[in-house]
Coordinates of C-alpha atoms in Angstrom, one line a residue:
M72 CA 0.1 0.0 -0.1
A73 CA 2.8 2.5 1.0
E74 CA 4.6 1.6 -2.1
R75 CA 1.8 2.4 -4.4
A76 CA 0.7 5.3 -2.9
A77 CA 4.6 6.7 -3.3
R78 CA 4.2 5.4 -6.8
G79 CA 1.2 7.7 -6.8
R80 CA 3.0 10.9 -5.8
V81 CA 6.1 10.4 -7.9
S82 CA 3.8 9.7 -10.9
K83 CA 1.7 13.1 -10.1
P84 CA 3.0 16.0 -12.0
G85 CA 3.7 19.4 -10.2
P86 CA 3.1 22.9 -10.5
A87 CA 6.1 23.6 -12.3
L88 CA 5.9 21.0 -15.0
Q89 CA 2.2 21.9 -15.7
H90 CA 3.1 25.3 -16.4
G91 CA 6.2 23.9 -18.6
K92 CA 3.8 22.2 -20.8
Y93 CA 1.1 25.3 -21.2
L94 CA 4.0 27.8 -22.1
F95 CA 5.5 24.7 -24.6
I96 CA 2.0 24.7 -26.2
V97 CA 1.5 28.1 -26.4
V98 CA 4.7 28.8 -27.8
F99 CA 3.9 26.5 -30.7
L100 CA 0.5 27.9 -31.4
V101 CA 1.5 31.3 -31.4
F102 CA 3.1 31.7 -34.6
P103 CA 0.6 29.3 -36.7
V104 CA -2.2 31.2 -35.0
G105 CA -0.9 34.8 -35.5
I106 CA -0.9 33.8 -39.3
Y107 CA -4.6 32.4 -39.2
G108 CA -5.5 35.5 -37.9
L109 CA -3.7 38.0 -40.1
F110 CA -4.5 36.1 -43.5
T111 CA -7.9 34.9 -42.6
V112 CA -9.7 36.5 -39.6
S113 CA -8.2 39.7 -40.5
P114 CA -10.0 40.1 -44.1
Y115 CA -13.5 39.1 -42.6
L116 CA -13.0 42.2 -40.0
Q117 CA -11.8 44.3 -42.7
A118 CA -14.8 43.4 -45.2
I119 CA -17.0 44.0 -42.3
F120 CA -15.9 47.0 -41.2
I121 CA -15.8 48.2 -45.0
S122 CA -19.8 47.1 -45.4
L123 CA -20.4 49.7 -43.1
T124 CA -18.5 52.8 -45.0
D125 CA -20.0 54.1 -48.3
W126 CA -16.4 53.2 -49.7
T127 CA -15.9 53.6 -53.6
G128 CA -12.5 52.0 -53.6
L129 CA -10.9 54.5 -55.7
T130 CA -10.4 57.0 -52.6
A131 CA -8.5 57.0 -49.1
S132 CA -11.4 58.3 -47.5
Q133 CA -14.4 56.4 -46.1
K134 CA -17.6 57.7 -44.5
F135 CA -19.3 55.9 -41.6
V136 CA -23.0 55.2 -43.1
G137 CA -23.5 52.4 -40.3
L138 CA -26.4 49.8 -41.3
D139 CA -27.7 52.0 -44.4
N140 CA -25.7 49.5 -47.1
Y141 CA -27.9 46.8 -45.5
V142 CA -31.2 48.5 -45.5
R143 CA -30.6 49.4 -49.1
L144 CA -29.5 45.8 -50.0
F145 CA -33.1 44.1 -48.6
N146 CA -35.0 47.0 -50.5
D147 CA -32.9 46.4 -53.8
D148 CA -35.2 44.1 -56.3
Q149 CA -32.1 42.8 -58.0
F150 CA -30.4 41.3 -54.8
L151 CA -33.8 39.5 -54.1
V152 CA -33.5 37.9 -57.6
A153 CA -29.7 36.9 -56.7
L154 CA -30.8 35.6 -53.4
R155 CA -33.5 33.7 -54.8
N156 CA -31.4 31.9 -57.2
N157 CA -29.1 31.1 -54.8
A158 CA -31.5 29.3 -52.8
I159 CA -32.9 27.3 -55.8
L160 CA -29.1 26.1 -56.4
L161 CA -29.1 25.7 -52.8
V162 CA -32.0 23.0 -52.6
I163 CA -31.5 21.5 -56.4
V164 CA -27.9 21.3 -56.8
P165 CA -26.8 19.4 -53.8
A166 CA -29.3 16.9 -54.2
V167 CA -29.2 16.0 -57.3
T168 CA -25.5 15.9 -57.1
V169 CA -25.1 13.5 -54.2
L170 CA -27.8 11.3 -55.1
L171 CA -26.4 10.7 -58.5
G172 CA -23.0 10.4 -56.7
L173 CA -24.4 7.8 -54.6
F174 CA -26.5 5.9 -57.5
F175 CA -23.3 5.8 -59.5
A176 CA -21.1 4.8 -57.0
S177 CA -22.5 2.5 -55.7
M178 CA -23.0 0.7 -59.0
L179 CA -19.3 0.9 -59.6
N180 CA -18.5 -0.6 -56.5
I181 CA -21.5 -2.9 -55.2
G182 CA -23.5 -3.1 -58.8
K183 CA -23.6 -6.7 -58.6
R184 CA -22.3 -10.4 -57.3
G185 CA -19.8 -11.6 -59.3
R186 CA -17.8 -15.0 -58.8
S187 CA -15.5 -13.4 -55.7
G188 CA -18.5 -11.6 -53.8
V189 CA -19.7 -8.2 -54.4
E190 CA -18.1 -6.1 -57.1
G191 CA -19.0 -3.4 -59.4
V192 CA -20.3 -3.7 -63.1
R193 CA -18.4 -4.7 -65.9
G194 CA -16.0 -1.6 -66.7
S195 CA -16.2 0.2 -63.2
S196 CA -12.6 1.6 -63.2
I197 CA -13.3 3.1 -66.8
Y198 CA -16.4 4.5 -66.0
K199 CA -14.8 6.2 -62.6
I200 CA -12.1 8.0 -65.1
V201 CA -15.1 9.3 -67.4
Y202 CA -17.5 10.8 -64.3
F203 CA -14.1 12.2 -62.9
F204 CA -12.8 13.6 -66.0
P205 CA -15.0 17.0 -66.0
Q206 CA -12.8 17.4 -62.3
V207 CA -9.6 17.7 -64.7
L208 CA -11.2 21.3 -66.7
S209 CA -11.0 24.0 -65.0
V210 CA -14.6 26.4 -64.4
A211 CA -13.6 29.0 -67.2
I212 CA -13.5 25.6 -69.4
V213 CA -16.5 24.4 -68.4
G214 CA -18.6 27.5 -68.7
V215 CA -17.0 28.3 -72.2
L216 CA -17.6 25.1 -73.6
F217 CA -21.2 24.8 -72.5
K218 CA -21.7 28.5 -73.9
Y219 CA -21.4 27.1 -77.3
V220 CA -23.5 24.0 -76.2
F221 CA -26.7 25.9 -75.0
A222 CA -25.9 28.5 -77.8
P223 CA -28.6 29.7 -80.6
T224 CA -28.2 27.1 -83.5
Q225 CA -27.1 30.2 -85.7
A226 CA -24.4 30.9 -83.2
G227 CA -23.3 27.3 -83.3
G228 CA -25.3 26.0 -80.7
I229 CA -24.7 22.0 -80.1
L230 CA -27.1 21.3 -78.7
N231 CA -30.0 23.0 -80.9
S232 CA -28.3 21.3 -83.4
F233 CA -28.7 18.1 -82.1
L234 CA -32.1 18.4 -81.6
R235 CA -32.8 19.6 -85.0
G236 CA -31.1 16.7 -86.5
I237 CA -32.8 13.9 -84.8
G238 CA -35.8 16.0 -85.9
L239 CA -36.8 17.6 -82.7
G240 CA -36.6 20.9 -83.6
S241 CA -39.4 22.3 -82.2
L242 CA -38.2 21.5 -78.8
T243 CA -34.9 24.1 -79.3
K244 CA -34.7 27.6 -77.6
S245 CA -32.2 29.9 -77.3
W246 CA -31.4 28.6 -73.5
L247 CA -29.0 31.3 -72.3
G248 CA -30.8 34.1 -74.1
E249 CA -34.6 33.2 -72.1
P250 CA -34.9 34.6 -68.7
D251 CA -36.9 31.0 -68.2
F252 CA -34.2 29.0 -68.8
A253 CA -30.9 30.8 -68.3
L254 CA -30.6 29.9 -64.6
W255 CA -31.6 25.9 -65.4
C256 CA -28.9 25.9 -68.0
V257 CA -26.4 26.7 -65.0
V258 CA -28.2 24.0 -62.9
V259 CA -27.2 21.2 -65.2
V260 CA -23.9 22.1 -65.7
M261 CA -23.0 22.9 -62.4
I262 CA -24.4 19.2 -61.6
W263 CA -22.6 17.8 -64.6
F264 CA -19.3 19.5 -63.4
F265 CA -19.5 17.7 -59.9
V266 CA -20.8 14.5 -59.8
G267 CA -17.8 12.9 -60.7
F268 CA -16.5 14.5 -57.9
Y269 CA -18.6 12.5 -55.8
V270 CA -18.6 9.2 -57.8
V271 CA -15.2 9.2 -56.5
L272 CA -15.7 10.2 -52.9
F273 CA -18.3 7.8 -52.0
S274 CA -16.6 5.1 -53.7
A275 CA -13.7 5.6 -51.6
A276 CA -16.2 5.4 -48.9
M277 CA -17.8 2.2 -49.8
Q278 CA -14.7 0.9 -50.9
S279 CA -13.7 0.6 -47.1
I280 CA -16.6 -1.5 -46.5
P281 CA -16.0 -5.0 -46.0
K282 CA -17.6 -6.7 -48.6
E283 CA -18.8 -9.6 -46.1
I284 CA -21.0 -7.1 -45.1
Y285 CA -23.3 -7.2 -48.1
E286 CA -22.6 -11.0 -48.4
A287 CA -24.3 -11.9 -45.0
A288 CA -27.0 -9.1 -45.8
L289 CA -27.5 -11.0 -49.9
L290 CA -28.0 -14.4 -47.6
D291 CA -30.6 -12.6 -45.5
G292 CA -32.8 -12.3 -48.9
A293 CA -32.0 -8.1 -48.4
T294 CA -32.6 -6.7 -52.0
R295 CA -30.6 -4.0 -53.4
Y296 CA -32.1 -1.5 -52.6
T297 CA -32.9 -2.5 -48.8
T298 CA -28.8 -3.4 -48.8
F299 CA -28.4 0.6 -49.9
L300 CA -31.1 2.0 -47.9
R301 CA -29.5 -0.2 -44.3
V302 CA -25.9 -0.8 -44.8
T303 CA -24.1 1.4 -47.4
L304 CA -26.3 5.0 -46.7
P305 CA -25.3 4.2 -42.9
L306 CA -21.6 3.1 -43.4
V307 CA -20.8 6.0 -45.4
W308 CA -23.4 8.7 -43.9
D309 CA -20.3 10.7 -42.3
T310 CA -18.9 11.5 -45.8
V311 CA -22.4 12.1 -47.5
Q312 CA -22.6 14.9 -44.5
V313 CA -19.3 16.4 -45.2
G314 CA -20.0 16.1 -48.8
W315 CA -23.3 17.4 -49.0
V316 CA -22.3 20.9 -47.0
Y317 CA -19.2 21.3 -49.2
M318 CA -21.7 21.1 -52.7
A319 CA -23.9 23.6 -50.7
I320 CA -21.4 26.1 -50.2
Q321 CA -20.3 25.8 -53.8
A322 CA -24.3 26.4 -54.7
M323 CA -23.8 29.7 -52.7
D324 CA -21.1 30.9 -54.7
A325 CA -21.7 30.0 -58.0
F326 CA -19.8 33.2 -59.4
A327 CA -17.5 31.8 -62.2
L328 CA -20.1 29.7 -63.7
V329 CA -22.8 32.2 -64.0
H330 CA -19.8 34.8 -64.9
V331 CA -18.5 33.0 -67.7
M332 CA -21.9 31.9 -69.1
L333 CA -24.1 34.8 -68.4
G334 CA -21.9 37.5 -68.3
I335 CA -21.1 40.3 -65.8
S336 CA -25.3 40.8 -66.1
G337 CA -26.2 37.6 -64.8
G338 CA -27.8 36.9 -68.5
P339 CA -31.1 37.8 -70.1
A340 CA -32.9 40.4 -67.7
Q341 CA -30.7 39.9 -65.1
A342 CA -32.6 36.8 -64.2
G343 CA -29.8 34.5 -63.8
D344 CA -28.0 36.9 -61.5
V345 CA -26.6 35.1 -58.0
M346 CA -25.2 37.1 -55.0
G347 CA -21.5 36.4 -55.9
L348 CA -22.0 37.9 -59.3
S349 CA -24.0 40.9 -57.5
M350 CA -21.4 41.5 -55.5
Y351 CA -18.5 41.2 -58.1
R352 CA -20.8 43.7 -60.3
S353 CA -21.6 46.2 -57.2
A354 CA -17.5 46.2 -56.4
F355 CA -15.7 46.6 -60.1
N356 CA -18.1 47.5 -62.2
D357 CA -20.4 50.4 -59.9
Y358 CA -18.0 51.3 -57.6
R359 CA -19.5 50.8 -54.8
F360 CA -17.4 48.4 -52.2
G361 CA -19.4 49.4 -49.3
Y362 CA -21.9 47.9 -50.5
A363 CA -20.5 45.3 -52.0
S364 CA -18.9 44.2 -48.9
A365 CA -22.7 44.5 -47.4
I366 CA -23.5 41.8 -50.1
G367 CA -20.4 39.6 -48.9
V368 CA -21.3 40.1 -45.1
V369 CA -24.8 38.3 -46.3
L370 CA -23.5 35.9 -48.4
L371 CA -21.2 34.8 -45.6
I372 CA -23.4 34.6 -42.8
L373 CA -25.6 32.6 -44.9
T374 CA -23.0 30.3 -46.0
L375 CA -22.5 29.1 -42.2
L376 CA -26.1 29.0 -41.4
V377 CA -26.5 26.6 -44.1
A378 CA -23.3 24.5 -43.1
L379 CA -24.5 24.7 -39.2
V380 CA -28.0 23.7 -39.8
F381 CA -27.4 21.1 -42.3
L382 CA -24.7 19.6 -39.9
R383 CA -27.3 20.0 -36.8
L384 CA -30.6 18.5 -39.4
A385 CA -28.2 15.5 -40.9
R386 CA -26.6 14.6 -37.0
R387 CA -27.0 11.4 -36.4
E388 CA -25.5 7.9 -34.0
R389 CA -22.2 7.1 -35.8
V390 CA -22.4 3.4 -37.5
E391 CA -19.2 1.7 -37.5
F392 CA -17.7 -1.7 -38.5
S393 CA -15.0 -3.9 -37.3

């Protein structure tokens, strides 16, 4: 007993050692935290301050106007159009992209039962490369390519030429030139562009699931649909959750693709405008940096809220396998 008590007294660190440990941690954290604060936190704080001024971006003087930019913002009909378009992108693009990614990944990894157990469909390795190929291209290149795809026939439009070639000329439209279709063209391109990334992401998650689990489910008579819902989805849910949040952030931005495909105005009658493009136009076209900063702050707050709300709603008990 005395021996055990002595060992306990010796192993307990004293105040000096505890102080040295905390000092060691602080010394190693000061530099990275300082860098993070300088290059990440500081720009956010500057943007918030600028949003409270009428700065044009061309002068050194900045007049403090308080919340006037925010009041003007929510009375601006064009900003409300951009906000509505971002909401459409936020609802449709992540849902369709993630669902397609899960479907294609399941087909490529557990699509059939072969001689060696559960495996992907024939040619799955080639399909993965094909699906991932759009990620090799930059957003600017994708935007330019699809401008030609959705252009009118007389401007070399690939889609309209194809429709005419198969006898469906009545379906041709001036896709990017019509307010009712401009934003939906962007939706299609965003889904096409990102779905390959999620196929590869979900494939990596599914490949970590032991094949014996699927074999047991098949022996118990589970259908593919039941196996996907009760086995695959719970085991890859953490990956799905992260992927959905990332896709939601991409949908809240959408600046680069809309800018390339629809121009700085956001398409015909500015019907395809989004908040990122509205911010860019206010700053570099209208030289209203204070107003543009207010749009950026609203975009930041909405993006954080979307991420927090989804993480809260999608939280569930972690399912693990051994």
